[in-house]
Amino acid sequence: MKRRSLLYLGISLTVCAASSFVKVAAQSPTGVTQRVQFEKGRFSTIVKGAVGLGNKDTYIFRVRQGQEIIMDVVWQGTPVDPNEDRGLSGFSFVQPDGTIFEDPQDGYFNAALTGDYRVIIAQPQRLSSPEYTFKLTIR
């Protein structure tokens, strides 16, 4: 009886340890997701953030059809390996219908639809700093 109890205890501890390991391994920072808020009477805002390589920050904002969307992402860091510079903008623009513009070189769009638009910011390459400034203007 004592052997069986010890066996069950050992199995239980092994299962608990394994499930704890799986949870820890699955928990990785993925970045932030937030709705952009404009101060009353303002049509432009600046968001400062930082996103590690492999993670993404997502900003959501509502726009009416026909409005102009102007955005710019400026990275504070410099490429760790200058030979790795691929000329990528570091952001993707997603329309309400799911159309994605990856690494656009122009940060100017006319809203084709009314709805929630998203900007997804990710490091375009290894940088000396993960910090960025995201400026969004809607008019």
Short mmCIF file of N, CA, C and O in Angstrom, two decimals, residues 58-125:
data_model
loop_
_atom_site.label_atom_id
_atom_site.label_comp_id
_atom_site.label_asym_id
_atom_site.label_seq_id
_atom_site.Cartn_x
_atom_site.Cartn_y
_atom_site.Cartn_z
N THR A 58 0.19 46.57 -31.13
CA THR A 58 -0.94 46.85 -32.02
C THR A 58 -1.72 48.04 -31.50
O THR A 58 -2.08 48.09 -30.32
N TYR A 59 -1.98 48.99 -32.38
CA TYR A 59 -2.77 50.18 -32.04
C TYR A 59 -4.01 50.19 -32.92
O TYR A 59 -3.93 50.02 -34.14
N ILE A 60 -5.15 50.38 -32.29
CA ILE A 60 -6.44 50.35 -32.97
C ILE A 60 -7.05 51.74 -32.91
O ILE A 60 -7.01 52.40 -31.86
N PHE A 61 -7.64 52.18 -34.01
CA PHE A 61 -8.29 53.49 -34.03
C PHE A 61 -9.43 53.47 -35.04
O PHE A 61 -9.39 52.75 -36.03
N ARG A 62 -10.45 54.24 -34.76
CA ARG A 62 -11.65 54.29 -35.61
C ARG A 62 -11.53 55.46 -36.57
O ARG A 62 -11.17 56.57 -36.19
N VAL A 63 -11.88 55.20 -37.84
CA VAL A 63 -11.81 56.22 -38.88
C VAL A 63 -13.07 56.11 -39.74
O VAL A 63 -13.58 55.02 -39.96
N ARG A 64 -13.54 57.28 -40.19
CA ARG A 64 -14.68 57.30 -41.11
C ARG A 64 -14.18 57.30 -42.55
O ARG A 64 -13.12 57.83 -42.85
N GLN A 65 -14.97 56.70 -43.42
CA GLN A 65 -14.63 56.65 -44.84
C GLN A 65 -14.32 58.04 -45.36
O GLN A 65 -15.03 59.01 -45.06
N GLY A 66 -13.23 58.15 -46.12
CA GLY A 66 -12.84 59.42 -46.72
C GLY A 66 -11.84 60.22 -45.89
O GLY A 66 -11.20 61.14 -46.42
N GLN A 67 -11.69 59.91 -44.61
CA GLN A 67 -10.73 60.64 -43.79
C GLN A 67 -9.30 60.27 -44.20
O GLN A 67 -9.05 59.17 -44.69
N GLU A 68 -8.38 61.20 -43.98
CA GLU A 68 -6.97 60.95 -44.24
C GLU A 68 -6.32 60.37 -42.99
O GLU A 68 -6.57 60.85 -41.88
N ILE A 69 -5.49 59.37 -43.18
CA ILE A 69 -4.73 58.76 -42.10
C ILE A 69 -3.26 58.98 -42.42
O ILE A 69 -2.77 58.55 -43.47
N ILE A 70 -2.58 59.68 -41.53
CA ILE A 70 -1.15 59.94 -41.71
C ILE A 70 -0.44 59.36 -40.50
O ILE A 70 -0.80 59.67 -39.36
N MET A 71 0.55 58.52 -40.75
CA MET A 71 1.26 57.91 -39.63
C MET A 71 2.74 57.82 -39.91
O MET A 71 3.17 57.79 -41.06
N ASP A 72 3.49 57.78 -38.83
CA ASP A 72 4.94 57.68 -38.95
C ASP A 72 5.46 56.92 -37.73
O ASP A 72 5.03 57.17 -36.61
N VAL A 73 6.36 55.98 -37.96
CA VAL A 73 7.03 55.26 -36.88
C VAL A 73 8.52 55.59 -36.99
O VAL A 73 9.13 55.39 -38.04
N VAL A 74 9.08 56.12 -35.91
CA VAL A 74 10.50 56.46 -35.87
C VAL A 74 11.15 55.61 -34.79
O VAL A 74 10.75 55.67 -33.62
N TRP A 75 12.13 54.80 -35.19
CA TRP A 75 12.85 53.95 -34.25
C TRP A 75 13.99 54.74 -33.62
O TRP A 75 14.70 55.49 -34.30
N GLN A 76 14.18 54.55 -32.32
CA GLN A 76 15.25 55.25 -31.60
C GLN A 76 16.59 54.56 -31.80
O GLN A 76 17.63 55.20 -31.77
N GLY A 77 16.55 53.24 -32.00
CA GLY A 77 17.78 52.46 -32.14
C GLY A 77 18.32 52.46 -33.56
O GLY A 77 17.64 52.88 -34.50
N THR A 78 19.53 52.01 -33.68
CA THR A 78 20.16 51.85 -34.99
C THR A 78 20.37 50.35 -35.24
O THR A 78 20.44 49.56 -34.29
N PRO A 79 20.46 49.95 -36.49
CA PRO A 79 20.68 48.53 -36.77
C PRO A 79 21.96 48.02 -36.10
O PRO A 79 23.00 48.67 -36.16
N VAL A 80 21.87 46.87 -35.45
CA VAL A 80 23.03 46.26 -34.81
C VAL A 80 24.03 45.84 -35.87
O VAL A 80 25.23 46.01 -35.70
N ASP A 81 23.55 45.33 -36.97
CA ASP A 81 24.39 44.93 -38.09
C ASP A 81 23.99 45.78 -39.29
O ASP A 81 22.94 45.56 -39.89
N PRO A 82 24.81 46.78 -39.66
CA PRO A 82 24.45 47.67 -40.77
C PRO A 82 24.20 46.93 -42.08
O PRO A 82 23.46 47.40 -42.93
N ASN A 83 24.78 45.75 -42.25
CA ASN A 83 24.57 44.97 -43.47
C ASN A 83 23.19 44.33 -43.50
O ASN A 83 22.76 43.84 -44.53
N GLU A 84 22.51 44.33 -42.35
CA GLU A 84 21.19 43.71 -42.25
C GLU A 84 20.07 44.67 -42.62
O GLU A 84 18.92 44.27 -42.77
N ASP A 85 20.36 45.96 -42.77
CA ASP A 85 19.32 46.95 -43.05
C ASP A 85 18.60 46.60 -44.34
O ASP A 85 19.18 46.55 -45.41
N ARG A 86 17.29 46.35 -44.19
CA ARG A 86 16.48 45.94 -45.33
C ARG A 86 15.53 47.04 -45.79
O ARG A 86 14.68 46.81 -46.63
N GLY A 87 15.63 48.22 -45.19
CA GLY A 87 14.78 49.32 -45.60
C GLY A 87 13.31 49.14 -45.24
O GLY A 87 12.44 49.71 -45.89
N LEU A 88 13.02 48.35 -44.22
CA LEU A 88 11.64 48.11 -43.83
C LEU A 88 11.16 49.19 -42.87
O LEU A 88 11.93 49.72 -42.09
N SER A 89 9.87 49.49 -42.92
CA SER A 89 9.33 50.56 -42.08
C SER A 89 9.10 50.11 -40.64
O SER A 89 9.07 50.93 -39.74
N GLY A 90 8.87 48.83 -40.42
CA GLY A 90 8.64 48.35 -39.07
C GLY A 90 7.19 48.38 -38.65
O GLY A 90 6.87 48.20 -37.48
N PHE A 91 6.28 48.64 -39.60
CA PHE A 91 4.86 48.59 -39.24
C PHE A 91 4.04 48.04 -40.39
O PHE A 91 4.45 48.07 -41.54
N SER A 92 2.87 47.52 -40.03
CA SER A 92 1.88 47.07 -41.01
C SER A 92 0.60 47.84 -40.75
O SER A 92 0.28 48.17 -39.61
N PHE A 93 -0.13 48.12 -41.81
CA PHE A 93 -1.38 48.87 -41.74
C PHE A 93 -2.50 47.91 -42.14
O PHE A 93 -2.42 47.28 -43.20
N VAL A 94 -3.51 47.78 -41.29
CA VAL A 94 -4.60 46.83 -41.53
C VAL A 94 -5.93 47.57 -41.60
O VAL A 94 -6.31 48.29 -40.66
N GLN A 95 -6.64 47.42 -42.72
CA GLN A 95 -7.95 48.04 -42.90
C GLN A 95 -9.03 47.20 -42.22
O GLN A 95 -8.80 46.02 -41.92
N PRO A 96 -10.22 47.78 -42.00
CA PRO A 96 -11.30 47.03 -41.34
C PRO A 96 -11.70 45.73 -42.05
O PRO A 96 -12.12 44.78 -41.42
N ASP A 97 -11.52 45.68 -43.38
CA ASP A 97 -11.88 44.46 -44.13
C ASP A 97 -10.78 43.40 -44.09
O ASP A 97 -10.90 42.35 -44.70
N GLY A 98 -9.67 43.70 -43.38
CA GLY A 98 -8.59 42.73 -43.26
C GLY A 98 -7.45 42.91 -44.24
O GLY A 98 -6.44 42.22 -44.15
N THR A 99 -7.58 43.85 -45.19
CA THR A 99 -6.51 44.11 -46.14
C THR A 99 -5.29 44.63 -45.38
O THR A 99 -5.40 45.55 -44.57
N ILE A 100 -4.13 44.01 -45.65
CA ILE A 100 -2.91 44.36 -44.93
C ILE A 100 -1.89 44.95 -45.89
O ILE A 100 -1.64 44.42 -46.97
N PHE A 101 -1.29 46.06 -45.47
CA PHE A 101 -0.17 46.66 -46.18
C PHE A 101 1.04 46.48 -45.27
O PHE A 101 1.14 47.14 -44.25
N GLU A 102 1.94 45.56 -45.66
CA GLU A 102 3.11 45.28 -44.82
C GLU A 102 4.27 46.17 -45.21
O GLU A 102 4.58 46.33 -46.38
N ASP A 103 4.90 46.76 -44.19
CA ASP A 103 6.06 47.63 -44.36
C ASP A 103 5.87 48.68 -45.45
O ASP A 103 6.70 48.81 -46.36
N PRO A 104 4.77 49.45 -45.37
CA PRO A 104 4.58 50.50 -46.39
C PRO A 104 5.66 51.57 -46.25
O PRO A 104 6.07 51.91 -45.15
N GLN A 105 6.11 52.07 -47.35
CA GLN A 105 7.12 53.13 -47.33
C GLN A 105 6.47 54.50 -47.21
O GLN A 105 7.13 55.48 -46.90
N ASP A 106 5.17 54.55 -47.45
CA ASP A 106 4.41 55.80 -47.34
C ASP A 106 3.41 55.62 -46.22
O ASP A 106 2.66 54.66 -46.20
N GLY A 107 3.38 56.53 -45.28
CA GLY A 107 2.47 56.45 -44.15
C GLY A 107 1.22 57.27 -44.34
O GLY A 107 0.67 57.82 -43.38
N TYR A 108 0.75 57.40 -45.56
CA TYR A 108 -0.43 58.20 -45.87
C TYR A 108 -1.46 57.32 -46.55
O TYR A 108 -1.17 56.66 -47.55
N PHE A 109 -2.67 57.29 -45.99
CA PHE A 109 -3.76 56.49 -46.57
C PHE A 109 -5.05 57.29 -46.51
O PHE A 109 -5.26 58.09 -45.60
N ASN A 110 -5.94 57.06 -47.48
CA ASN A 110 -7.31 57.55 -47.42
C ASN A 110 -8.17 56.39 -46.95
O ASN A 110 -8.06 55.29 -47.51
N ALA A 111 -9.01 56.62 -45.96
CA ALA A 111 -9.86 55.54 -45.43
C ALA A 111 -10.88 55.13 -46.47
O ALA A 111 -11.74 55.92 -46.85
N ALA A 112 -10.79 53.90 -46.92
CA ALA A 112 -11.72 53.37 -47.91
C ALA A 112 -13.03 52.95 -47.26
O ALA A 112 -14.07 52.91 -47.91
N LEU A 113 -12.97 52.64 -45.98
CA LEU A 113 -14.14 52.16 -45.23
C LEU A 113 -14.22 52.84 -43.87
O LEU A 113 -13.21 53.28 -43.34
N THR A 114 -15.40 52.87 -43.30
CA THR A 114 -15.56 53.30 -41.92
C THR A 114 -15.36 52.08 -41.04
O THR A 114 -15.88 51.01 -41.33
N GLY A 115 -14.57 52.25 -39.99
CA GLY A 115 -14.36 51.14 -39.08
C GLY A 115 -13.06 51.24 -38.32
O GLY A 115 -12.41 52.29 -38.32
N ASP A 116 -12.70 50.15 -37.65
CA ASP A 116 -11.48 50.09 -36.86
C ASP A 116 -10.30 49.71 -37.75
O ASP A 116 -10.31 48.66 -38.40
N TYR A 117 -9.30 50.56 -37.75
CA TYR A 117 -8.05 50.31 -38.46
C TYR A 117 -7.01 49.93 -37.41
O TYR A 117 -7.15 50.27 -36.24
N ARG A 118 -5.97 49.24 -37.84
CA ARG A 118 -4.91 48.83 -36.93
C ARG A 118 -3.55 49.12 -37.53
O ARG A 118 -3.35 49.01 -38.73
N VAL A 119 -2.63 49.49 -36.66
CA VAL A 119 -1.23 49.58 -37.02
C VAL A 119 -0.50 48.60 -36.11
O VAL A 119 -0.68 48.62 -34.90
N ILE A 120 0.27 47.72 -36.74
CA ILE A 120 1.03 46.72 -36.00
C ILE A 120 2.50 47.07 -36.14
O ILE A 120 3.02 47.13 -37.26
N ILE A 121 3.16 47.31 -35.01
CA ILE A 121 4.55 47.75 -35.01
C ILE A 121 5.44 46.61 -34.54
O ILE A 121 5.18 46.00 -33.50
N ALA A 122 6.47 46.31 -35.32
CA ALA A 122 7.44 45.27 -34.99
C ALA A 122 8.81 45.72 -35.47
O ALA A 122 8.93 46.36 -36.52
N GLN A 123 9.84 45.38 -34.71
CA GLN A 123 11.20 45.74 -35.13
C GLN A 123 11.49 45.17 -36.50
O GLN A 123 11.32 43.98 -36.73
N PRO A 124 11.94 46.01 -37.44
CA PRO A 124 12.22 45.51 -38.79
C PRO A 124 13.51 44.69 -38.87
O PRO A 124 13.70 43.93 -39.80
N GLN A 125 14.39 44.86 -37.89
CA GLN A 125 15.65 44.11 -37.79
C GLN A 125 16.18 44.31 -36.38
O GLN A 125 15.60 45.05 -35.61
#
